Short mmCIF file of C-alpha atoms and ligand atoms in Angstrom, two decimals:
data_model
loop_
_atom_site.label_atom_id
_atom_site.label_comp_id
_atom_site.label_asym_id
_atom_site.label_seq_id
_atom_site.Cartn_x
_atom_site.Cartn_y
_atom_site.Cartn_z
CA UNK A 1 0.00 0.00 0.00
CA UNK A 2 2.77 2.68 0.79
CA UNK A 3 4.75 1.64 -2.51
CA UNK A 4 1.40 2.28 -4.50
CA UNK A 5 0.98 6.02 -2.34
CA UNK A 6 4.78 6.69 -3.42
CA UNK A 7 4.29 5.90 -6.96
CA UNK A 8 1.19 7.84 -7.36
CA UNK A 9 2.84 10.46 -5.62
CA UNK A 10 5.42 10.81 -8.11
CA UNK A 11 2.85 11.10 -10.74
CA UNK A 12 1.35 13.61 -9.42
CA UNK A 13 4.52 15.69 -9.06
CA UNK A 14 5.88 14.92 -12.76
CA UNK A 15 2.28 15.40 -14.84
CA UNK A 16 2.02 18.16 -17.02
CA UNK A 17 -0.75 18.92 -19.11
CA UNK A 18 -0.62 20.61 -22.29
CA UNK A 19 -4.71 21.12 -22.76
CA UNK A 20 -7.60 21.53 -20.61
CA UNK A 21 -8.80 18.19 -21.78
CA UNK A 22 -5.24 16.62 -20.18
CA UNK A 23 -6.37 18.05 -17.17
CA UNK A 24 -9.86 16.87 -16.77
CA UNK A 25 -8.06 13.51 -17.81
CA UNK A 26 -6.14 13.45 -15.14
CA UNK A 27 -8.78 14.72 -12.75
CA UNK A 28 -11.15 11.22 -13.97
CA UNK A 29 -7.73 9.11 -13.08
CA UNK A 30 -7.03 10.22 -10.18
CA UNK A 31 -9.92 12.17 -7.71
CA UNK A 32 -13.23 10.99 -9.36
CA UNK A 33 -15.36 8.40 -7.71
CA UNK A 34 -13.88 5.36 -9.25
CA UNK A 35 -10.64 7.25 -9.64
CA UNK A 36 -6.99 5.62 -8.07
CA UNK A 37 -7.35 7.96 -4.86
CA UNK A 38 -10.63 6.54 -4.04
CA UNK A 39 -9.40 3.13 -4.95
CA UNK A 40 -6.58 3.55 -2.64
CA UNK A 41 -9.27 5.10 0.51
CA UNK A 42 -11.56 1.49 -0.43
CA UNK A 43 -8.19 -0.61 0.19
CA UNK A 44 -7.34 1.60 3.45
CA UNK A 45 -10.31 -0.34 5.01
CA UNK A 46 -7.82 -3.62 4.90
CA UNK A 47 -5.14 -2.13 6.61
CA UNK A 48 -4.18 -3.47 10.00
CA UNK A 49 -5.08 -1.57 12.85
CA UNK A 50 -1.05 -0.88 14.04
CA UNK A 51 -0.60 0.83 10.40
CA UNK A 52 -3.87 2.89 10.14
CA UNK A 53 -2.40 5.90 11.73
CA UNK A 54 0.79 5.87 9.41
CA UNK A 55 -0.52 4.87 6.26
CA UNK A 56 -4.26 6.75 6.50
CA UNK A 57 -1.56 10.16 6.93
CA UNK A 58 -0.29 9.55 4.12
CA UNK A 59 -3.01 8.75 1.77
CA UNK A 60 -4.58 12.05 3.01
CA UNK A 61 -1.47 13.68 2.26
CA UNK A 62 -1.60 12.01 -1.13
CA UNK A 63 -5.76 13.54 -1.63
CA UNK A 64 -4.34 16.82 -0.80
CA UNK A 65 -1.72 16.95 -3.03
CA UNK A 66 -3.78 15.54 -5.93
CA UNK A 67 -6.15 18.06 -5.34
CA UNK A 68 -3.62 21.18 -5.10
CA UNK A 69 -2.14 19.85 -8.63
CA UNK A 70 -5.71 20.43 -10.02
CA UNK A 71 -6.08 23.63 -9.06
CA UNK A 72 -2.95 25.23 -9.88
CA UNK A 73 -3.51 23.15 -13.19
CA UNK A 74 -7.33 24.40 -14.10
CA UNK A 75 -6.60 28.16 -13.05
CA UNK A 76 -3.39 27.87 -15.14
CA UNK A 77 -5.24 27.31 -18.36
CA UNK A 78 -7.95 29.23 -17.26
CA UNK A 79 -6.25 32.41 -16.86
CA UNK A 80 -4.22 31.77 -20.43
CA UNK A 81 -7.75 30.89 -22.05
CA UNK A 82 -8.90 34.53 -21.06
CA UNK A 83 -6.05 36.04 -22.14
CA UNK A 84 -6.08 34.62 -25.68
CA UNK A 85 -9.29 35.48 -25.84
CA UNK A 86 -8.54 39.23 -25.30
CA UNK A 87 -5.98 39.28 -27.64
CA UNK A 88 -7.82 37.19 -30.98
CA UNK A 89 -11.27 39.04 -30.65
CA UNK A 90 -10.47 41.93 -32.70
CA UNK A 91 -14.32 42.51 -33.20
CA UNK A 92 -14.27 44.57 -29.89
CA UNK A 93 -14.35 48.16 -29.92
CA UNK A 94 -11.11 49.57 -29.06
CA UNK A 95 -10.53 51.77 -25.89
CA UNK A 96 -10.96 55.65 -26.49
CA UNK A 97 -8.12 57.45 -25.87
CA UNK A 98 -8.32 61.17 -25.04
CA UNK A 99 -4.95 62.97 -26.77
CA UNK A 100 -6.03 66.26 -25.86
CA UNK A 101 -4.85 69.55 -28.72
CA UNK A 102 -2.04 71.61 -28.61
CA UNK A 103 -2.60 75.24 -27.74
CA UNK A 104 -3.19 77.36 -30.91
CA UNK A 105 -0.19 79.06 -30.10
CA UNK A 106 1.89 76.84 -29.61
CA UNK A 107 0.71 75.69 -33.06
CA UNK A 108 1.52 79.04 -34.73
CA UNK A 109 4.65 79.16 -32.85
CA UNK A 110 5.86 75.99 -34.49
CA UNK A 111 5.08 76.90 -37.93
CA UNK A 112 6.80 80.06 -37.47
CA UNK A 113 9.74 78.36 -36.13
CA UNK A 114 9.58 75.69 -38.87
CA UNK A 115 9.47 78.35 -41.79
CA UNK A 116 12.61 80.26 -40.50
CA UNK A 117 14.42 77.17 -39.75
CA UNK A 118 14.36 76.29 -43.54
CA UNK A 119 16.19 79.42 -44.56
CA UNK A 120 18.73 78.99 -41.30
CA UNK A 121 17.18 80.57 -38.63
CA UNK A 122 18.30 79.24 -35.50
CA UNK A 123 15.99 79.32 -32.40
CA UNK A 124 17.49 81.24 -29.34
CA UNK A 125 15.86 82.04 -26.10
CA UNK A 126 16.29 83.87 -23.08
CA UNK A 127 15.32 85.08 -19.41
CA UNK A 128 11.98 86.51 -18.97
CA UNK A 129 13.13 88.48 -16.10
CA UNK A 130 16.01 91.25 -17.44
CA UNK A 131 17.57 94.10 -16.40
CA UNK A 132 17.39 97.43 -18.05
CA UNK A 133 20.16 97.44 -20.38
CA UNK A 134 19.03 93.97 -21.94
CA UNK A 135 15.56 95.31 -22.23
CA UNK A 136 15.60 98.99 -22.86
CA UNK A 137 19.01 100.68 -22.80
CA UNK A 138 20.79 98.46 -25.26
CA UNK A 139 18.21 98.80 -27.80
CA UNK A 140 18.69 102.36 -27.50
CA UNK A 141 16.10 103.15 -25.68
CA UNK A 142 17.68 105.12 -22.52
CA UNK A 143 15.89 105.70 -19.36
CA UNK A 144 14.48 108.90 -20.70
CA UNK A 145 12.93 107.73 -23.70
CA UNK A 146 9.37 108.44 -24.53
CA UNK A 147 9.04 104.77 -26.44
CA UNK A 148 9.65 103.98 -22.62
CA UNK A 149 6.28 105.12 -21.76
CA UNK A 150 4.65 102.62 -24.67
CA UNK A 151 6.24 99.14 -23.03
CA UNK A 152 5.44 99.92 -19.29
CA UNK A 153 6.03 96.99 -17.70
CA UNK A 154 5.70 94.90 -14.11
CA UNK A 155 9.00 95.76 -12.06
CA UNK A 156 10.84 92.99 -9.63
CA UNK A 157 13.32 95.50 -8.83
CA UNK A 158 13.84 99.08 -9.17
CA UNK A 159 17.25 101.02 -9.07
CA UNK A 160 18.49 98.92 -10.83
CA UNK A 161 15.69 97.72 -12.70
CA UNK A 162 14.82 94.02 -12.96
CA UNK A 163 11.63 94.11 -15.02
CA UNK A 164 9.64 91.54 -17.02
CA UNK A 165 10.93 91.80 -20.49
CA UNK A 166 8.58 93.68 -23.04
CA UNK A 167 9.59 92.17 -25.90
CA UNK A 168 11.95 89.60 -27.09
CA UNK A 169 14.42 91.85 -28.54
CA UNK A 170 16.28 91.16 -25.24
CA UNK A 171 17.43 88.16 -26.82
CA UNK A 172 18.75 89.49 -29.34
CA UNK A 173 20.79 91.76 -27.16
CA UNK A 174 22.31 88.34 -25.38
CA UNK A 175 23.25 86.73 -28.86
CA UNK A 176 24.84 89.88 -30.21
CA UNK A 177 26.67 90.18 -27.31
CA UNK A 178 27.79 86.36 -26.95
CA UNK A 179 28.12 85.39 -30.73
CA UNK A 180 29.96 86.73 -33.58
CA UNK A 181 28.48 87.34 -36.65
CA UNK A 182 27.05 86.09 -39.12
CA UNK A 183 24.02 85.75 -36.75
CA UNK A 184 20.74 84.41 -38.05
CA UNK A 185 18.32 83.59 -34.99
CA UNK A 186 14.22 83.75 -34.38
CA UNK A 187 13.73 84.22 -30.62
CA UNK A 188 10.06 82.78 -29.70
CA UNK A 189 9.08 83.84 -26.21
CA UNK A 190 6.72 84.96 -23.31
CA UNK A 191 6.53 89.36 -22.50
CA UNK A 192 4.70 91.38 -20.57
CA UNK A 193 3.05 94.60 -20.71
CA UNK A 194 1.56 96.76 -18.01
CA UNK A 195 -2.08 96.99 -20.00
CA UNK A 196 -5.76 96.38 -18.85
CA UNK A 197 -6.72 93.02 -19.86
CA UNK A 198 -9.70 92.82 -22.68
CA UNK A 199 -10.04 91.62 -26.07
CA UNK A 200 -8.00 93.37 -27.69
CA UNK A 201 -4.89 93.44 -25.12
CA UNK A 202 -3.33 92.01 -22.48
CA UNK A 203 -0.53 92.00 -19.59
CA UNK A 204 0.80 88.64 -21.56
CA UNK A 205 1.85 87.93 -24.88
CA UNK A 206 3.95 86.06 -27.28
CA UNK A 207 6.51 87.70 -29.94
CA UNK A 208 8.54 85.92 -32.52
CA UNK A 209 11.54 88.19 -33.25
CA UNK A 210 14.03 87.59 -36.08
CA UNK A 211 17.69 88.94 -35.98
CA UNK A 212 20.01 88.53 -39.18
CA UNK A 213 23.55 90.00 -39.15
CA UNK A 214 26.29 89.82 -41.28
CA UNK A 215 28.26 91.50 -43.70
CA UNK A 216 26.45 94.13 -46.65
CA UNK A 217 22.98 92.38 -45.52
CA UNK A 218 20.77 95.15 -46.87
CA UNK A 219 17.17 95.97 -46.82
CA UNK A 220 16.19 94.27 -50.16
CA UNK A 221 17.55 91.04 -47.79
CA UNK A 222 14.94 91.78 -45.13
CA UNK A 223 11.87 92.24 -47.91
CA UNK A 224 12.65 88.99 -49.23
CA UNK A 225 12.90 87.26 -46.51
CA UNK A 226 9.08 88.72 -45.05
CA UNK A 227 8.12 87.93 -48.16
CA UNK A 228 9.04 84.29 -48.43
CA UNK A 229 7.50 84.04 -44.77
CA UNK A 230 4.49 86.25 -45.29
CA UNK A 231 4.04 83.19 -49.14
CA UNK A 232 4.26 80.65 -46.70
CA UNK A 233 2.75 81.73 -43.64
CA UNK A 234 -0.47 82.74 -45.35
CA UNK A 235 -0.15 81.09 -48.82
CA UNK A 236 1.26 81.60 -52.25
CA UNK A 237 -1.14 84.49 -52.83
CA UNK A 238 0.00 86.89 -50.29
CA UNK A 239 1.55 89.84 -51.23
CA UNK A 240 3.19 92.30 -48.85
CA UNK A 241 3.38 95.82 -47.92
CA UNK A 242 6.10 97.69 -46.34
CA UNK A 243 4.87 101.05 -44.49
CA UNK A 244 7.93 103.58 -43.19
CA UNK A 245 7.44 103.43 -38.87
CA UNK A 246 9.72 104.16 -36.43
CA UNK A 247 11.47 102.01 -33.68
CA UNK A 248 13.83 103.21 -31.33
CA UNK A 249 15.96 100.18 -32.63
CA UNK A 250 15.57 100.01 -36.16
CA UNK A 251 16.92 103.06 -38.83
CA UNK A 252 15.12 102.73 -41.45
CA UNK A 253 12.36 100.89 -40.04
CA UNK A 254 8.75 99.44 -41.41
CA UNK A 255 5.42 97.99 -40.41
CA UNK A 256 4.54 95.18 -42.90
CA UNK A 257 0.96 94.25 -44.01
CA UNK A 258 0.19 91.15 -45.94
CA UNK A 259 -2.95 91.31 -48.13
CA UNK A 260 -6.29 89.39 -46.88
CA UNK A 261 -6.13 86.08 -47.13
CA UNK A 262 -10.30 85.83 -46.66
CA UNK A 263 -10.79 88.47 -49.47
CA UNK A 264 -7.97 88.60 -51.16
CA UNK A 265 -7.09 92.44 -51.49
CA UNK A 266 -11.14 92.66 -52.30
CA UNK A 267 -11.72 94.62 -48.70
CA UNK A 268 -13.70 92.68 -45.47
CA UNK A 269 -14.91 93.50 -41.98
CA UNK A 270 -11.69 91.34 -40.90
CA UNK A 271 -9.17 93.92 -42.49
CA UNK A 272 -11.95 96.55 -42.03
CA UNK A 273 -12.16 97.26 -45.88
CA UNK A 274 -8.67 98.13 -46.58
CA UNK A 275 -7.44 94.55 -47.95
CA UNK A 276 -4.71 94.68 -45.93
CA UNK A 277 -3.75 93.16 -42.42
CA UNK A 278 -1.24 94.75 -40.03
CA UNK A 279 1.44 91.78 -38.74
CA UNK A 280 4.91 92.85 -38.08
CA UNK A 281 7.50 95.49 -37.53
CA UNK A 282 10.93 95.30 -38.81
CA UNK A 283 13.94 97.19 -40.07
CA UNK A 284 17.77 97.80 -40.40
CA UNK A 285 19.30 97.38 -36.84
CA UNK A 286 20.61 100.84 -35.72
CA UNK A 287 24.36 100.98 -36.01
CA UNK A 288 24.22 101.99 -32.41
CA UNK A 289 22.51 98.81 -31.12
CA UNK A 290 25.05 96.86 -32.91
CA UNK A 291 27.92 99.23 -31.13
CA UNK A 292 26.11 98.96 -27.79
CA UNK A 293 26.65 95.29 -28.34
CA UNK A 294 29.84 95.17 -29.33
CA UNK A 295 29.62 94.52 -32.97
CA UNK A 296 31.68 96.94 -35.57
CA UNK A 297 28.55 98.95 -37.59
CA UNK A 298 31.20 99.66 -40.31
CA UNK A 299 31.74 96.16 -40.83
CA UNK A 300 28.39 93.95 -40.19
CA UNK A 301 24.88 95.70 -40.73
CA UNK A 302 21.46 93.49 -40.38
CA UNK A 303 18.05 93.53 -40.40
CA UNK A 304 15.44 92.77 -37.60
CA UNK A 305 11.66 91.84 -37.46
CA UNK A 306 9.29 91.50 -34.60
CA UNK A 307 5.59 89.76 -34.38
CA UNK A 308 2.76 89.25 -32.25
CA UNK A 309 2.05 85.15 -32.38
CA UNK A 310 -1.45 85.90 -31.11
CA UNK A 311 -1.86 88.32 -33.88
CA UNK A 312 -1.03 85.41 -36.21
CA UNK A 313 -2.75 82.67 -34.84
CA UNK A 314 -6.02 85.65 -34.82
CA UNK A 315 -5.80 86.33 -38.57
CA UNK A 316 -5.18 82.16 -39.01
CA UNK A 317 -7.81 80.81 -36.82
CA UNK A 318 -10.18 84.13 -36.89
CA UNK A 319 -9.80 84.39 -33.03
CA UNK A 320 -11.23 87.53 -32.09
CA UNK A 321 -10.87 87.81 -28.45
CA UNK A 322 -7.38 87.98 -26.80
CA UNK A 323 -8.79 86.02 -23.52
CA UNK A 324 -9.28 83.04 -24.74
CA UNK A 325 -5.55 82.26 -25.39
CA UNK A 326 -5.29 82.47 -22.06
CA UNK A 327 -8.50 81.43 -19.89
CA UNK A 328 -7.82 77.18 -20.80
CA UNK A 329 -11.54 76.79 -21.60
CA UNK A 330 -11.43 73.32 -23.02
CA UNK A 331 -13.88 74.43 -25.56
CA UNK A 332 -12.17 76.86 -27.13
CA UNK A 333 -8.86 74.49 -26.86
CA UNK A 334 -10.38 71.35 -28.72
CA UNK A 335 -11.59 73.45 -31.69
CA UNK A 336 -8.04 72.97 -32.42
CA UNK A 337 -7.25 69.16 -32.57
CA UNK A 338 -7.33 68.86 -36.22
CA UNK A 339 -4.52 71.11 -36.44
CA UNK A 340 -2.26 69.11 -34.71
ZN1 ZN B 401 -10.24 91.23 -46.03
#
């Protein structure tokens, strides 16, 4: 009787099934009514009385075991039978996944950054907290400049001033100062203005400023190159229009329009009948900047261009109220997956 517990033991411990329908076999041969378990508990009954203790131990030692082997077996194929079923029933509907949109801005940003970057624009960046020279007095705009009083600003600091920069020009300032020319950077960025919030301003804003400087880079340069961005910004139809303007920076310096893209030059209530849209300022840097940055004027000249991304992303998307860049209401953001 013990050699028969050992052997069946043994089987026990060395079956492995390779189908559910192994397993119910070896559930029949071994724990059913007639199986060799039971067989073994009907032959028990024979033992003599000095053995019982010993050998009925072990037989329910043997049951147990049997029946552990079962159930690690059935789960086993259980859990694998679910899982293939997960995986091969490609009728079911697949699990919606919410990607979100990226901010129109950041949208416009890109594009902007993409079409300089295929004419070698480099992207530079810089602090949005400066100090007066990198914001105002490099750019020739000294601390008793009326252009002051158009870029008031929020002040960390004053005497010396530590302001939040008011444009992106700043940047520029750092790379003239830091790299020598040729220099051929865009400078995406945050500023901040002192202004009453509504629709049509803000304390916040985005600017996109370009910077080109090299040797006999001339104004003819700077038209060509707002007119290659201006084609593919707003499509092959555009045509642009350079206004004379003044910036404390610039000499000679320009606002650019490009024509309507909704009417074409025809006249709308988007570019209030004129067929024209206002987008950008630009012009020659002043040979003073350069100097004030430590670049020879007599040797390197270069132009410089400046635009609102908001503005942009308005006259792209037809957003008309400066707010909503701003106030992350999810309707406004999802209008705006497509353009991923
Ligand atoms: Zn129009």
């Amino acid at each position: 009787m013990k050699e028969k517990i050992e052997a069946l033991l043994n089987e026990i411990d060395s079956f492995k099934a390779s189908s559910k329908e192994q397993v119910e076999e070896f559930r029949i041969k071994l724990l059913s009514k007639k199986g060799k378990v039971g067989e073994l508990f009907d032959e028990f009954k024979t033992v003599a009385p000095e053995l019982r203790k010993e050998v009925g131990q072990k037989l329910n030692d043997l049951k147990n075991k049997a029946q552990d082997k079962l159930n690690a077996l059935k789960e086993k194929f259980e859990s694998s039978e679910e899982g293939n079923d997960k995986e091969q029933d490609l009728t079911l509907p697949a699990e919606a996944v919410s990607i979100g949109s990226r901010h129109p801005l950041s949208i416009v940003r890109n594009q902007i950054v993409d079409i300089f970057a295929r004419i070698g624009f480099t992207v530079s960046e810089g602090p949005e907290v400066e100090d007066d020279w990198h914001n105002f007095s490099a750019l020739n705009t000294p601390a008793d400049h009326p252009a002051r009083d158009m870029q008031d600003t929020f002040y960390i600091n004053e005497n010396p001033d530590i302001v939040l920069r008011t444009q992106t020009s700043s940047v520029q300032v750092h790379m003239m100062e830091n790299t020598k020319p040729p220099i051929r950077t865009i400078s995406p960025g945050r500023v901040y203005r002192n202004e009453a919030i509504s629709a049509r301003a803000h304390c916040q804003f985005h600017q996109v400023e370009g910077l080109y400087i090299d040797k006999h880079v001339s104004f003819a340069d700077l038209k060509q190159t707002l007119m290659y961005f201006a084609k593919e910004m707003f499509g092959e139809k555009t045509q642009i229009r350079l206004r004379p303007s003044f910036f404390p920076f610039t000499e000679i310096s320009a606002e650019m329009d490009v024509s309507c893209s909704l009417c074409e030059g025809a006249g709308c209530n988007v570019c209030k009948y004129t067929g024209w849209l206002e987008i950008m300022g630009c012009g020659m840097v002043d040979p003073n900047v350069l100097e004030n940055c430590g670049i020879d004027s007599k040797q390197y000249s270069g132009f410089a261009f400046g635009m609102g991304i908001e503005r942009i992303t308005q006259i792209k998307y037809r957003v008309k109220d400066l707010r909503l860049y701003f106030e992350n209401d999810v309707r406004f953001l999802k209008q705006f997956k497509s353009a991923l």
